[in-house]
Amino acid sequence: MKTKTNTFQHLLEQMAAAGVIDENVLKNLTRKKYWPELFQMLAQTSTTPVHQPLILRANSAKMAVDKILRQPNNAVINVLLKLASGSGGLFTFDSVCASFCADGNLTYFSSKLAMINGQSERPAEGLDMDDERQRALAFNLSFILLTRIRFIYDDLRPSELVNGNVRGMDNTQSCFYKFASQYGWTAADSCSLSNAYTNEQKAAFVDRVNMLKRAQPFWDPRTVNYAELVDFVPVIGEILLDDFRMTKFENYEHLHENIKNVLHAFRDDANFMIVCLVQWMCSQPVTNPRQSLVKSFIRALEYPHQLNHTQQERYFLF
């Protein structure tokens, strides 16, 4: 006849036979004076509540998002915006990703984001102001959320992330795929060469970076090709890094203000550029100037310029 005592003793003996515990531990644990405490511990463990309602609600949220993914992009973007900004109630973007991952469908989800990202890279003819804002929102949101997925699920290759399991889908021409393929999270896992720009190439771009240092975008949001803007990330980063290479530490204060202005210039319609610059920095060899640039970025993100009312309405992720 099995009782809780001899069943427990059998379990301990099996653990000892498997080498999980040694003979001395077995003898101590099977001394009856310890059993009341052990039984109490097991009772507490066995009655630990499983949050089944929470899991069911998370799965329901995933199913709702899955249904939205089959609708026009505008509907998808509105839902993702709520998830990303934390205004989606109990569930966040990360929790929805986890639900898709549990079903083995995460790349289906990410490939939909990649498709939205690719479709919003370039302006279409006849767009009005609302369409331009929607395009900016679509590109920003999809790029940043794809980067978030890539950061959390770092075993996914960029090709899996953008194409998923959908037959015939090819998002490998998108700027997100190209950037993700070049830049990892460290110098060791990045394919792009450091210092790939000549002084002449950087000199041709200095005027545009100087506009950023005055918190002024150098592109027209109505006609901008976001793929080209992403292509500019390395040269922008190199010019900013050169400032720290050529300036003495005691004169860094104005460089910190420059970085704050650069980030402010991106915070209206091009938040994704901040993400790209951070990832570009992560991929650079660790040097004193690079570390100073990183610290300046952290400082600028912690104490940013105040946004005006219009920017506050648009500013949703940072």
PDB file of C-alpha atoms in Angstrom:
ATOM      1  CA  MET A   1       0.000   0.000   0.000  1.00  0.00           C
ATOM      2  CA  LYS A   2       1.388   3.383  -0.996  1.00  0.00           C
ATOM      3  CA  THR A   3       1.374   6.178   1.528  1.00  0.00           C
ATOM      4  CA  LYS A   4       2.831   9.636   1.297  1.00  0.00           C
ATOM      5  CA  THR A   5       5.756   8.437   3.448  1.00  0.00           C
ATOM      6  CA  ASN A   6       6.857   5.376   1.521  1.00  0.00           C
ATOM      7  CA  THR A   7       6.166   7.087  -1.817  1.00  0.00           C
ATOM      8  CA  PHE A   8       8.385   9.957  -0.773  1.00  0.00           C
ATOM      9  CA  GLN A   9      11.086   7.534   0.408  1.00  0.00           C
ATOM     10  CA  HIS A  10      10.921   5.701  -2.924  1.00  0.00           C
ATOM     11  CA  LEU A  11      11.368   9.015  -4.739  1.00  0.00           C
ATOM     12  CA  LEU A  12      14.442   9.818  -2.667  1.00  0.00           C
ATOM     13  CA  GLU A  13      15.897   6.360  -3.310  1.00  0.00           C
ATOM     14  CA  GLN A  14      15.413   6.810  -7.041  1.00  0.00           C
ATOM     15  CA  MET A  15      17.186  10.171  -6.878  1.00  0.00           C
ATOM     16  CA  ALA A  16      20.078   8.539  -5.047  1.00  0.00           C
ATOM     17  CA  ALA A  17      20.234   5.728  -7.606  1.00  0.00           C
ATOM     18  CA  ALA A  18      20.396   8.301 -10.394  1.00  0.00           C
ATOM     19  CA  GLY A  19      23.222  10.128  -8.640  1.00  0.00           C
ATOM     20  CA  VAL A  20      21.207  13.276  -7.993  1.00  0.00           C
ATOM     21  CA  ILE A  21      21.844  12.987  -4.249  1.00  0.00           C
ATOM     22  CA  ASP A  22      24.462  10.951  -2.408  1.00  0.00           C
ATOM     23  CA  GLU A  23      23.942   8.296   0.272  1.00  0.00           C
ATOM     24  CA  ASN A  24      24.563  10.649   3.196  1.00  0.00           C
ATOM     25  CA  VAL A  25      21.942  13.088   1.946  1.00  0.00           C
ATOM     26  CA  LEU A  26      19.559  10.179   1.429  1.00  0.00           C
ATOM     27  CA  LYS A  27      20.033   9.023   5.017  1.00  0.00           C
ATOM     28  CA  ASN A  28      19.462  12.506   6.404  1.00  0.00           C
ATOM     29  CA  LEU A  29      16.359  13.122   4.313  1.00  0.00           C
ATOM     30  CA  THR A  30      14.805   9.778   5.213  1.00  0.00           C
ATOM     31  CA  ARG A  31      15.139  10.385   8.937  1.00  0.00           C
ATOM     32  CA  LYS A  32      11.547  10.780  10.031  1.00  0.00           C
ATOM     33  CA  LYS A  33      12.162  13.842  12.156  1.00  0.00           C
ATOM     34  CA  TYR A  34      12.622  15.881   8.941  1.00  0.00           C
ATOM     35  CA  TRP A  35       9.515  14.558   7.224  1.00  0.00           C
ATOM     36  CA  PRO A  36       6.922  17.037   8.546  1.00  0.00           C
ATOM     37  CA  GLU A  37       8.923  19.955   7.140  1.00  0.00           C
ATOM     38  CA  LEU A  38       9.502  18.127   3.850  1.00  0.00           C
ATOM     39  CA  PHE A  39       5.842  17.233   3.476  1.00  0.00           C
ATOM     40  CA  GLN A  40       4.909  20.847   4.158  1.00  0.00           C
ATOM     41  CA  MET A  41       7.368  21.999   1.502  1.00  0.00           C
ATOM     42  CA  LEU A  42       5.944  19.552  -1.034  1.00  0.00           C
ATOM     43  CA  ALA A  43       2.412  20.574  -0.172  1.00  0.00           C
ATOM     44  CA  GLN A  44       3.248  24.231  -0.786  1.00  0.00           C
ATOM     45  CA  THR A  45       4.914  23.364  -4.083  1.00  0.00           C
ATOM     46  CA  SER A  46       2.070  21.205  -5.309  1.00  0.00           C
ATOM     47  CA  THR A  47      -0.550  23.829  -4.541  1.00  0.00           C
ATOM     48  CA  THR A  48       1.274  26.754  -6.153  1.00  0.00           C
ATOM     49  CA  PRO A  49      -1.383  28.294  -8.410  1.00  0.00           C
ATOM     50  CA  VAL A  50      -0.843  28.178 -12.141  1.00  0.00           C
ATOM     51  CA  HIS A  51      -2.051  31.409 -13.690  1.00  0.00           C
ATOM     52  CA  GLN A  52      -4.153  29.649 -16.282  1.00  0.00           C
ATOM     53  CA  PRO A  53      -6.575  32.570 -16.781  1.00  0.00           C
ATOM     54  CA  LEU A  54      -3.628  34.861 -17.525  1.00  0.00           C
ATOM     55  CA  ILE A  55      -2.245  32.391 -20.064  1.00  0.00           C
ATOM     56  CA  LEU A  56      -5.645  32.052 -21.706  1.00  0.00           C
ATOM     57  CA  ARG A  57      -6.044  35.824 -21.931  1.00  0.00           C
ATOM     58  CA  ALA A  58      -2.558  36.144 -23.420  1.00  0.00           C
ATOM     59  CA  ASN A  59      -3.444  33.563 -26.039  1.00  0.00           C
ATOM     60  CA  SER A  60      -6.691  35.406 -26.772  1.00  0.00           C
ATOM     61  CA  ALA A  61      -4.715  38.615 -27.279  1.00  0.00           C
ATOM     62  CA  LYS A  62      -2.424  36.807 -29.704  1.00  0.00           C
ATOM     63  CA  MET A  63      -5.412  35.474 -31.639  1.00  0.00           C
ATOM     64  CA  ALA A  64      -6.863  38.981 -31.843  1.00  0.00           C
ATOM     65  CA  VAL A  65      -3.582  40.366 -33.181  1.00  0.00           C
ATOM     66  CA  ASP A  66      -3.366  37.450 -35.614  1.00  0.00           C
ATOM     67  CA  LYS A  67      -6.799  38.401 -36.943  1.00  0.00           C
ATOM     68  CA  ILE A  68      -5.772  42.054 -37.248  1.00  0.00           C
ATOM     69  CA  LEU A  69      -2.678  41.041 -39.239  1.00  0.00           C
ATOM     70  CA  ARG A  70      -4.960  39.927 -42.056  1.00  0.00           C
ATOM     71  CA  GLN A  71      -6.511  43.385 -42.339  1.00  0.00           C
ATOM     72  CA  PRO A  72      -5.165  46.540 -44.050  1.00  0.00           C
ATOM     73  CA  ASN A  73      -1.934  47.989 -42.691  1.00  0.00           C
ATOM     74  CA  ASN A  74      -3.619  50.950 -40.994  1.00  0.00           C
ATOM     75  CA  ALA A  75      -5.543  48.646 -38.666  1.00  0.00           C
ATOM     76  CA  VAL A  76      -2.394  46.652 -37.902  1.00  0.00           C
ATOM     77  CA  ILE A  77      -0.399  49.792 -37.126  1.00  0.00           C
ATOM     78  CA  ASN A  78      -3.016  51.127 -34.712  1.00  0.00           C
ATOM     79  CA  VAL A  79      -2.973  47.886 -32.717  1.00  0.00           C
ATOM     80  CA  LEU A  80       0.816  47.629 -32.694  1.00  0.00           C
ATOM     81  CA  LEU A  81       1.059  51.254 -31.615  1.00  0.00           C
ATOM     82  CA  LYS A  82      -1.045  50.503 -28.542  1.00  0.00           C
ATOM     83  CA  LEU A  83       1.058  47.447 -27.718  1.00  0.00           C
ATOM     84  CA  ALA A  84       4.358  49.262 -28.203  1.00  0.00           C
ATOM     85  CA  SER A  85       3.332  52.319 -26.203  1.00  0.00           C
ATOM     86  CA  GLY A  86       2.000  50.247 -23.312  1.00  0.00           C
ATOM     87  CA  SER A  87      -1.576  51.440 -23.805  1.00  0.00           C
ATOM     88  CA  GLY A  88      -2.842  48.034 -24.865  1.00  0.00           C
ATOM     89  CA  GLY A  89      -4.011  47.091 -21.388  1.00  0.00           C
ATOM     90  CA  LEU A  90      -2.558  44.031 -19.690  1.00  0.00           C
ATOM     91  CA  PHE A  91      -0.636  42.803 -22.712  1.00  0.00           C
ATOM     92  CA  THR A  92       2.506  44.264 -24.168  1.00  0.00           C
ATOM     93  CA  PHE A  93       4.232  43.738 -27.472  1.00  0.00           C
ATOM     94  CA  ASP A  94       6.631  41.313 -25.768  1.00  0.00           C
ATOM     95  CA  SER A  95       3.800  39.177 -24.387  1.00  0.00           C
ATOM     96  CA  VAL A  96       2.141  38.928 -27.795  1.00  0.00           C
ATOM     97  CA  CYS A  97       5.493  37.940 -29.322  1.00  0.00           C
ATOM     98  CA  ALA A  98       5.866  35.260 -26.646  1.00  0.00           C
ATOM     99  CA  SER A  99       2.426  33.873 -27.528  1.00  0.00           C
ATOM    100  CA  PHE A 100       3.315  33.709 -31.220  1.00  0.00           C
ATOM    101  CA  CYS A 101       6.629  32.085 -30.306  1.00  0.00           C
ATOM    102  CA  ALA A 102       4.886  29.452 -28.188  1.00  0.00           C
ATOM    103  CA  ASP A 103       2.848  28.448 -31.248  1.00  0.00           C
ATOM    104  CA  GLY A 104       5.893  28.454 -33.503  1.00  0.00           C
ATOM    105  CA  ASN A 105       4.526  31.413 -35.473  1.00  0.00           C
ATOM    106  CA  LEU A 106       6.815  34.235 -34.400  1.00  0.00           C
ATOM    107  CA  THR A 107       8.384  34.577 -37.844  1.00  0.00           C
ATOM    108  CA  TYR A 108       4.918  34.825 -39.386  1.00  0.00           C
ATOM    109  CA  PHE A 109       4.334  37.813 -37.113  1.00  0.00           C
ATOM    110  CA  SER A 110       7.749  39.360 -37.791  1.00  0.00           C
ATOM    111  CA  SER A 111       7.430  38.857 -41.553  1.00  0.00           C
ATOM    112  CA  LYS A 112       4.199  40.864 -41.489  1.00  0.00           C
ATOM    113  CA  LEU A 113       6.072  43.680 -39.751  1.00  0.00           C
ATOM    114  CA  ALA A 114       8.835  43.386 -42.359  1.00  0.00           C
ATOM    115  CA  MET A 115       6.292  43.668 -45.155  1.00  0.00           C
ATOM    116  CA  ILE A 116       4.846  46.838 -43.598  1.00  0.00           C
ATOM    117  CA  ASN A 117       8.361  48.188 -43.207  1.00  0.00           C
ATOM    118  CA  GLY A 118       9.285  47.537 -46.820  1.00  0.00           C
ATOM    119  CA  GLN A 119       6.065  49.034 -48.155  1.00  0.00           C
ATOM    120  CA  SER A 120       6.594  52.275 -46.236  1.00  0.00           C
ATOM    121  CA  GLU A 121      10.235  52.908 -47.183  1.00  0.00           C
ATOM    122  CA  ARG A 122       9.485  55.144 -50.154  1.00  0.00           C
ATOM    123  CA  PRO A 123       6.753  57.726 -50.730  1.00  0.00           C
ATOM    124  CA  ALA A 124       3.976  56.956 -53.173  1.00  0.00           C
ATOM    125  CA  GLU A 125       2.613  59.537 -55.567  1.00  0.00           C
ATOM    126  CA  GLY A 126      -0.390  61.561 -54.485  1.00  0.00           C
ATOM    127  CA  LEU A 127       0.070  61.186 -50.726  1.00  0.00           C
ATOM    128  CA  ASP A 128      -1.573  63.832 -48.555  1.00  0.00           C
ATOM    129  CA  MET A 129      -0.328  64.949 -45.128  1.00  0.00           C
ATOM    130  CA  ASP A 130      -2.222  62.221 -43.269  1.00  0.00           C
ATOM    131  CA  ASP A 131      -0.785  59.581 -45.580  1.00  0.00           C
ATOM    132  CA  GLU A 132       2.724  60.930 -44.983  1.00  0.00           C
ATOM    133  CA  ARG A 133       2.246  60.749 -41.228  1.00  0.00           C
ATOM    134  CA  GLN A 134       0.877  57.234 -41.554  1.00  0.00           C
ATOM    135  CA  ARG A 135       3.882  56.203 -43.645  1.00  0.00           C
ATOM    136  CA  ALA A 136       6.293  57.667 -41.090  1.00  0.00           C
ATOM    137  CA  LEU A 137       4.450  55.880 -38.299  1.00  0.00           C
ATOM    138  CA  ALA A 138       4.413  52.598 -40.219  1.00  0.00           C
ATOM    139  CA  PHE A 139       8.127  52.681 -40.934  1.00  0.00           C
ATOM    140  CA  ASN A 140       9.132  53.834 -37.449  1.00  0.00           C
ATOM    141  CA  LEU A 141       6.966  51.338 -35.646  1.00  0.00           C
ATOM    142  CA  SER A 142       7.765  48.316 -37.803  1.00  0.00           C
ATOM    143  CA  PHE A 143      11.521  48.997 -37.801  1.00  0.00           C
ATOM    144  CA  ILE A 144      11.736  49.453 -34.032  1.00  0.00           C
ATOM    145  CA  LEU A 145       9.535  46.456 -33.229  1.00  0.00           C
ATOM    146  CA  LEU A 146      11.484  44.233 -35.617  1.00  0.00           C
ATOM    147  CA  THR A 147      14.649  45.336 -33.841  1.00  0.00           C
ATOM    148  CA  ARG A 148      12.999  44.478 -30.529  1.00  0.00           C
ATOM    149  CA  ILE A 149      12.170  40.966 -31.752  1.00  0.00           C
ATOM    150  CA  ARG A 150      15.699  40.556 -33.054  1.00  0.00           C
ATOM    151  CA  PHE A 151      17.144  41.621 -29.708  1.00  0.00           C
ATOM    152  CA  ILE A 152      14.993  39.228 -27.655  1.00  0.00           C
ATOM    153  CA  TYR A 153      15.050  36.258 -30.044  1.00  0.00           C
ATOM    154  CA  ASP A 154      18.691  36.550 -31.034  1.00  0.00           C
ATOM    155  CA  ASP A 155      18.838  33.053 -32.534  1.00  0.00           C
ATOM    156  CA  LEU A 156      16.669  34.191 -35.450  1.00  0.00           C
ATOM    157  CA  ARG A 157      18.590  34.974 -38.612  1.00  0.00           C
ATOM    158  CA  PRO A 158      17.614  38.213 -40.388  1.00  0.00           C
ATOM    159  CA  SER A 159      16.279  36.199 -43.344  1.00  0.00           C
ATOM    160  CA  GLU A 160      13.991  34.200 -41.023  1.00  0.00           C
ATOM    161  CA  LEU A 161      12.882  37.371 -39.310  1.00  0.00           C
ATOM    162  CA  VAL A 162      11.755  39.121 -42.495  1.00  0.00           C
ATOM    163  CA  ASN A 163      10.519  36.196 -44.581  1.00  0.00           C
ATOM    164  CA  GLY A 164       9.117  33.769 -42.028  1.00  0.00           C
ATOM    165  CA  ASN A 165       7.650  30.556 -43.380  1.00  0.00           C
ATOM    166  CA  VAL A 166       5.558  32.204 -46.067  1.00  0.00           C
ATOM    167  CA  ARG A 167       6.299  30.630 -49.426  1.00  0.00           C
ATOM    168  CA  GLY A 168       7.344  33.124 -52.058  1.00  0.00           C
ATOM    169  CA  MET A 169       7.824  36.016 -49.618  1.00  0.00           C
ATOM    170  CA  ASP A 170      11.030  37.990 -50.091  1.00  0.00           C
ATOM    171  CA  ASN A 171      11.657  40.995 -47.861  1.00  0.00           C
ATOM    172  CA  THR A 172      15.430  40.735 -48.155  1.00  0.00           C
ATOM    173  CA  GLN A 173      15.557  43.902 -50.248  1.00  0.00           C
ATOM    174  CA  SER A 174      14.248  45.953 -47.328  1.00  0.00           C
ATOM    175  CA  CYS A 175      16.568  48.352 -45.551  1.00  0.00           C
ATOM    176  CA  PHE A 176      15.824  46.648 -42.226  1.00  0.00           C
ATOM    177  CA  TYR A 177      17.143  43.340 -43.542  1.00  0.00           C
ATOM    178  CA  LYS A 178      20.255  44.965 -44.986  1.00  0.00           C
ATOM    179  CA  PHE A 179      20.997  46.863 -41.778  1.00  0.00           C
ATOM    180  CA  ALA A 180      20.322  43.834 -39.558  1.00  0.00           C
ATOM    181  CA  SER A 181      22.588  41.701 -41.749  1.00  0.00           C
ATOM    182  CA  GLN A 182      25.463  44.150 -41.341  1.00  0.00           C
ATOM    183  CA  TYR A 183      25.197  45.192 -37.716  1.00  0.00           C
ATOM    184  CA  GLY A 184      24.975  42.919 -34.708  1.00  0.00           C
ATOM    185  CA  TRP A 185      25.114  43.792 -31.037  1.00  0.00           C
ATOM    186  CA  THR A 186      28.918  43.735 -30.786  1.00  0.00           C
ATOM    187  CA  ALA A 187      31.867  44.322 -33.089  1.00  0.00           C
ATOM    188  CA  ALA A 188      32.441  40.555 -33.230  1.00  0.00           C
ATOM    189  CA  ASP A 189      29.056  39.751 -34.780  1.00  0.00           C
ATOM    190  CA  SER A 190      28.973  42.656 -37.238  1.00  0.00           C
ATOM    191  CA  CYS A 191      29.873  42.284 -40.888  1.00  0.00           C
ATOM    192  CA  SER A 192      30.291  45.961 -41.724  1.00  0.00           C
ATOM    193  CA  LEU A 193      33.841  47.274 -41.822  1.00  0.00           C
ATOM    194  CA  SER A 194      34.802  49.972 -39.353  1.00  0.00           C
ATOM    195  CA  ASN A 195      36.071  53.274 -40.755  1.00  0.00           C
ATOM    196  CA  ALA A 196      34.725  52.420 -44.200  1.00  0.00           C
ATOM    197  CA  TYR A 197      34.335  56.107 -45.098  1.00  0.00           C
ATOM    198  CA  THR A 198      37.168  58.272 -46.372  1.00  0.00           C
ATOM    199  CA  ASN A 199      37.730  61.785 -45.078  1.00  0.00           C
ATOM    200  CA  GLU A 200      36.444  63.131 -48.393  1.00  0.00           C
ATOM    201  CA  GLN A 201      33.217  61.148 -48.107  1.00  0.00           C
ATOM    202  CA  LYS A 202      32.674  62.341 -44.558  1.00  0.00           C
ATOM    203  CA  ALA A 203      33.450  65.933 -45.519  1.00  0.00           C
ATOM    204  CA  ALA A 204      30.682  65.807 -48.127  1.00  0.00           C
ATOM    205  CA  PHE A 205      28.217  64.887 -45.379  1.00  0.00           C
ATOM    206  CA  VAL A 206      29.356  67.294 -42.661  1.00  0.00           C
ATOM    207  CA  ASP A 207      26.817  70.007 -43.519  1.00  0.00           C
ATOM    208  CA  ARG A 208      23.927  67.609 -42.977  1.00  0.00           C
ATOM    209  CA  VAL A 209      25.351  66.422 -39.654  1.00  0.00           C
ATOM    210  CA  ASN A 210      25.801  70.059 -38.629  1.00  0.00           C
ATOM    211  CA  MET A 211      22.074  70.549 -39.209  1.00  0.00           C
ATOM    212  CA  LEU A 212      21.418  67.625 -36.866  1.00  0.00           C
ATOM    213  CA  LYS A 213      23.685  69.241 -34.277  1.00  0.00           C
ATOM    214  CA  ARG A 214      21.323  72.218 -34.392  1.00  0.00           C
ATOM    215  CA  ALA A 215      18.368  69.836 -33.866  1.00  0.00           C
ATOM    216  CA  GLN A 216      17.252  70.307 -37.483  1.00  0.00           C
ATOM    217  CA  PRO A 217      16.366  67.374 -39.771  1.00  0.00           C
ATOM    218  CA  PHE A 218      18.157  67.520 -43.122  1.00  0.00           C
ATOM    219  CA  TRP A 219      15.444  65.602 -45.009  1.00  0.00           C
ATOM    220  CA  ASP A 220      11.976  66.481 -46.250  1.00  0.00           C
ATOM    221  CA  PRO A 221       9.458  64.231 -44.428  1.00  0.00           C
ATOM    222  CA  ARG A 222       7.125  64.428 -47.423  1.00  0.00           C
ATOM    223  CA  THR A 223       9.595  62.906 -49.864  1.00  0.00           C
ATOM    224  CA  VAL A 224      12.159  61.118 -47.699  1.00  0.00           C
ATOM    225  CA  ASN A 225      13.313  57.679 -48.718  1.00  0.00           C
ATOM    226  CA  TYR A 226      13.765  55.991 -45.345  1.00  0.00           C
ATOM    227  CA  ALA A 227      16.049  53.365 -46.852  1.00  0.00           C
ATOM    228  CA  GLU A 228      18.489  56.115 -47.827  1.00  0.00           C
ATOM    229  CA  LEU A 229      18.231  57.607 -44.347  1.00  0.00           C
ATOM    230  CA  VAL A 230      19.201  54.262 -42.804  1.00  0.00           C
ATOM    231  CA  ASP A 231      22.122  54.051 -45.237  1.00  0.00           C
ATOM    232  CA  PHE A 232      23.390  57.337 -43.774  1.00  0.00           C
ATOM    233  CA  VAL A 233      23.685  55.899 -40.238  1.00  0.00           C
ATOM    234  CA  PRO A 234      27.341  54.773 -40.474  1.00  0.00           C
ATOM    235  CA  VAL A 235      28.628  58.065 -41.866  1.00  0.00           C
ATOM    236  CA  ILE A 236      26.644  60.051 -39.288  1.00  0.00           C
ATOM    237  CA  GLY A 237      28.077  57.828 -36.577  1.00  0.00           C
ATOM    238  CA  GLU A 238      31.614  58.185 -37.901  1.00  0.00           C
ATOM    239  CA  ILE A 239      31.410  61.986 -37.959  1.00  0.00           C
ATOM    240  CA  LEU A 240      30.050  62.090 -34.406  1.00  0.00           C
ATOM    241  CA  LEU A 241      32.750  59.667 -33.289  1.00  0.00           C
ATOM    242  CA  ASP A 242      35.432  61.789 -34.963  1.00  0.00           C
ATOM    243  CA  ASP A 243      34.349  64.708 -32.778  1.00  0.00           C
ATOM    244  CA  PHE A 244      35.219  62.699 -29.679  1.00  0.00           C
ATOM    245  CA  ARG A 245      38.452  61.471 -31.225  1.00  0.00           C
ATOM    246  CA  MET A 246      39.658  64.989 -31.943  1.00  0.00           C
ATOM    247  CA  THR A 247      38.414  66.805 -28.824  1.00  0.00           C
ATOM    248  CA  LYS A 248      40.048  66.832 -25.414  1.00  0.00           C
ATOM    249  CA  PHE A 249      38.025  65.393 -22.568  1.00  0.00           C
ATOM    250  CA  GLU A 250      37.737  68.714 -20.758  1.00  0.00           C
ATOM    251  CA  ASN A 251      36.005  70.172 -23.829  1.00  0.00           C
ATOM    252  CA  TYR A 252      33.366  67.447 -24.154  1.00  0.00           C
ATOM    253  CA  GLU A 253      30.490  69.527 -22.785  1.00  0.00           C
ATOM    254  CA  HIS A 254      29.540  71.070 -26.120  1.00  0.00           C
ATOM    255  CA  LEU A 255      29.768  67.614 -27.715  1.00  0.00           C
ATOM    256  CA  HIS A 256      27.169  66.360 -25.240  1.00  0.00           C
ATOM    257  CA  GLU A 257      24.879  69.187 -26.321  1.00  0.00           C
ATOM    258  CA  ASN A 258      25.465  68.243 -29.967  1.00  0.00           C
ATOM    259  CA  ILE A 259      24.412  64.648 -29.298  1.00  0.00           C
ATOM    260  CA  LYS A 260      21.303  65.810 -27.481  1.00  0.00           C
ATOM    261  CA  ASN A 261      20.386  67.946 -30.496  1.00  0.00           C
ATOM    262  CA  VAL A 262      21.043  65.105 -32.937  1.00  0.00           C
ATOM    263  CA  LEU A 263      18.703  62.796 -31.058  1.00  0.00           C
ATOM    264  CA  HIS A 264      16.111  65.556 -30.818  1.00  0.00           C
ATOM    265  CA  ALA A 265      16.207  65.987 -34.602  1.00  0.00           C
ATOM    266  CA  PHE A 266      15.314  62.303 -34.986  1.00  0.00           C
ATOM    267  CA  ARG A 267      12.565  62.226 -32.365  1.00  0.00           C
ATOM    268  CA  ASP A 268       9.824  63.684 -34.534  1.00  0.00           C
ATOM    269  CA  ASP A 269       9.600  61.486 -37.636  1.00  0.00           C
ATOM    270  CA  ALA A 270      12.662  59.252 -37.454  1.00  0.00           C
ATOM    271  CA  ASN A 271      12.873  57.572 -34.055  1.00  0.00           C
ATOM    272  CA  PHE A 272      14.263  54.483 -35.755  1.00  0.00           C
ATOM    273  CA  MET A 273      17.474  56.409 -36.498  1.00  0.00           C
ATOM    274  CA  ILE A 274      18.217  56.560 -32.768  1.00  0.00           C
ATOM    275  CA  VAL A 275      17.883  52.778 -32.625  1.00  0.00           C
ATOM    276  CA  CYS A 276      20.152  52.417 -35.660  1.00  0.00           C
ATOM    277  CA  LEU A 277      22.809  54.728 -34.234  1.00  0.00           C
ATOM    278  CA  VAL A 278      22.786  52.863 -30.924  1.00  0.00           C
ATOM    279  CA  GLN A 279      23.223  49.566 -32.748  1.00  0.00           C
ATOM    280  CA  TRP A 280      25.961  51.056 -34.916  1.00  0.00           C
ATOM    281  CA  MET A 281      27.791  52.148 -31.749  1.00  0.00           C
ATOM    282  CA  CYS A 282      27.435  48.665 -30.258  1.00  0.00           C
ATOM    283  CA  SER A 283      29.116  47.221 -33.331  1.00  0.00           C
ATOM    284  CA  GLN A 284      32.180  49.474 -33.090  1.00  0.00           C
ATOM    285  CA  PRO A 285      35.470  48.408 -31.481  1.00  0.00           C
ATOM    286  CA  VAL A 286      35.704  49.488 -27.860  1.00  0.00           C
ATOM    287  CA  THR A 287      37.915  52.582 -27.645  1.00  0.00           C
ATOM    288  CA  ASN A 288      37.960  55.602 -25.351  1.00  0.00           C
ATOM    289  CA  PRO A 289      36.251  57.879 -27.929  1.00  0.00           C
ATOM    290  CA  ARG A 290      33.596  55.234 -28.581  1.00  0.00           C
ATOM    291  CA  GLN A 291      32.940  54.858 -24.853  1.00  0.00           C
ATOM    292  CA  SER A 292      32.646  58.629 -24.511  1.00  0.00           C
ATOM    293  CA  LEU A 293      30.137  58.697 -27.362  1.00  0.00           C
ATOM    294  CA  VAL A 294      28.119  55.931 -25.680  1.00  0.00           C
ATOM    295  CA  LYS A 295      28.071  57.855 -22.392  1.00  0.00           C
ATOM    296  CA  SER A 296      26.980  60.976 -24.236  1.00  0.00           C
ATOM    297  CA  PHE A 297      24.097  59.059 -25.844  1.00  0.00           C
ATOM    298  CA  ILE A 298      23.015  57.729 -22.462  1.00  0.00           C
ATOM    299  CA  ARG A 299      23.139  61.217 -21.006  1.00  0.00           C
ATOM    300  CA  ALA A 300      21.126  62.643 -23.911  1.00  0.00           C
ATOM    301  CA  LEU A 301      18.473  59.932 -23.620  1.00  0.00           C
ATOM    302  CA  GLU A 302      18.184  60.443 -19.861  1.00  0.00           C
ATOM    303  CA  TYR A 303      17.909  64.235 -20.121  1.00  0.00           C
ATOM    304  CA  PRO A 304      16.410  64.986 -23.546  1.00  0.00           C
ATOM    305  CA  HIS A 305      15.122  68.294 -24.829  1.00  0.00           C
ATOM    306  CA  GLN A 306      11.485  68.962 -24.063  1.00  0.00           C
ATOM    307  CA  LEU A 307       9.066  68.138 -26.851  1.00  0.00           C
ATOM    308  CA  ASN A 308       6.556  70.659 -28.105  1.00  0.00           C
ATOM    309  CA  HIS A 309       2.858  69.783 -28.169  1.00  0.00           C
ATOM    310  CA  THR A 310       2.903  68.449 -31.734  1.00  0.00           C
ATOM    311  CA  GLN A 311       5.957  66.310 -31.044  1.00  0.00           C
ATOM    312  CA  GLN A 312       4.387  64.919 -27.876  1.00  0.00           C
ATOM    313  CA  GLU A 313       1.434  63.682 -29.915  1.00  0.00           C
ATOM    314  CA  ARG A 314       3.758  61.980 -32.377  1.00  0.00           C
ATOM    315  CA  TYR A 315       6.310  60.704 -29.927  1.00  0.00           C
ATOM    316  CA  PHE A 316       5.260  57.202 -28.995  1.00  0.00           C
ATOM    317  CA  LEU A 317       8.256  54.981 -28.304  1.00  0.00           C
ATOM    318  CA  PHE A 318      11.034  56.960 -26.680  1.00  0.00           C
TER     319      PHE A 318
END
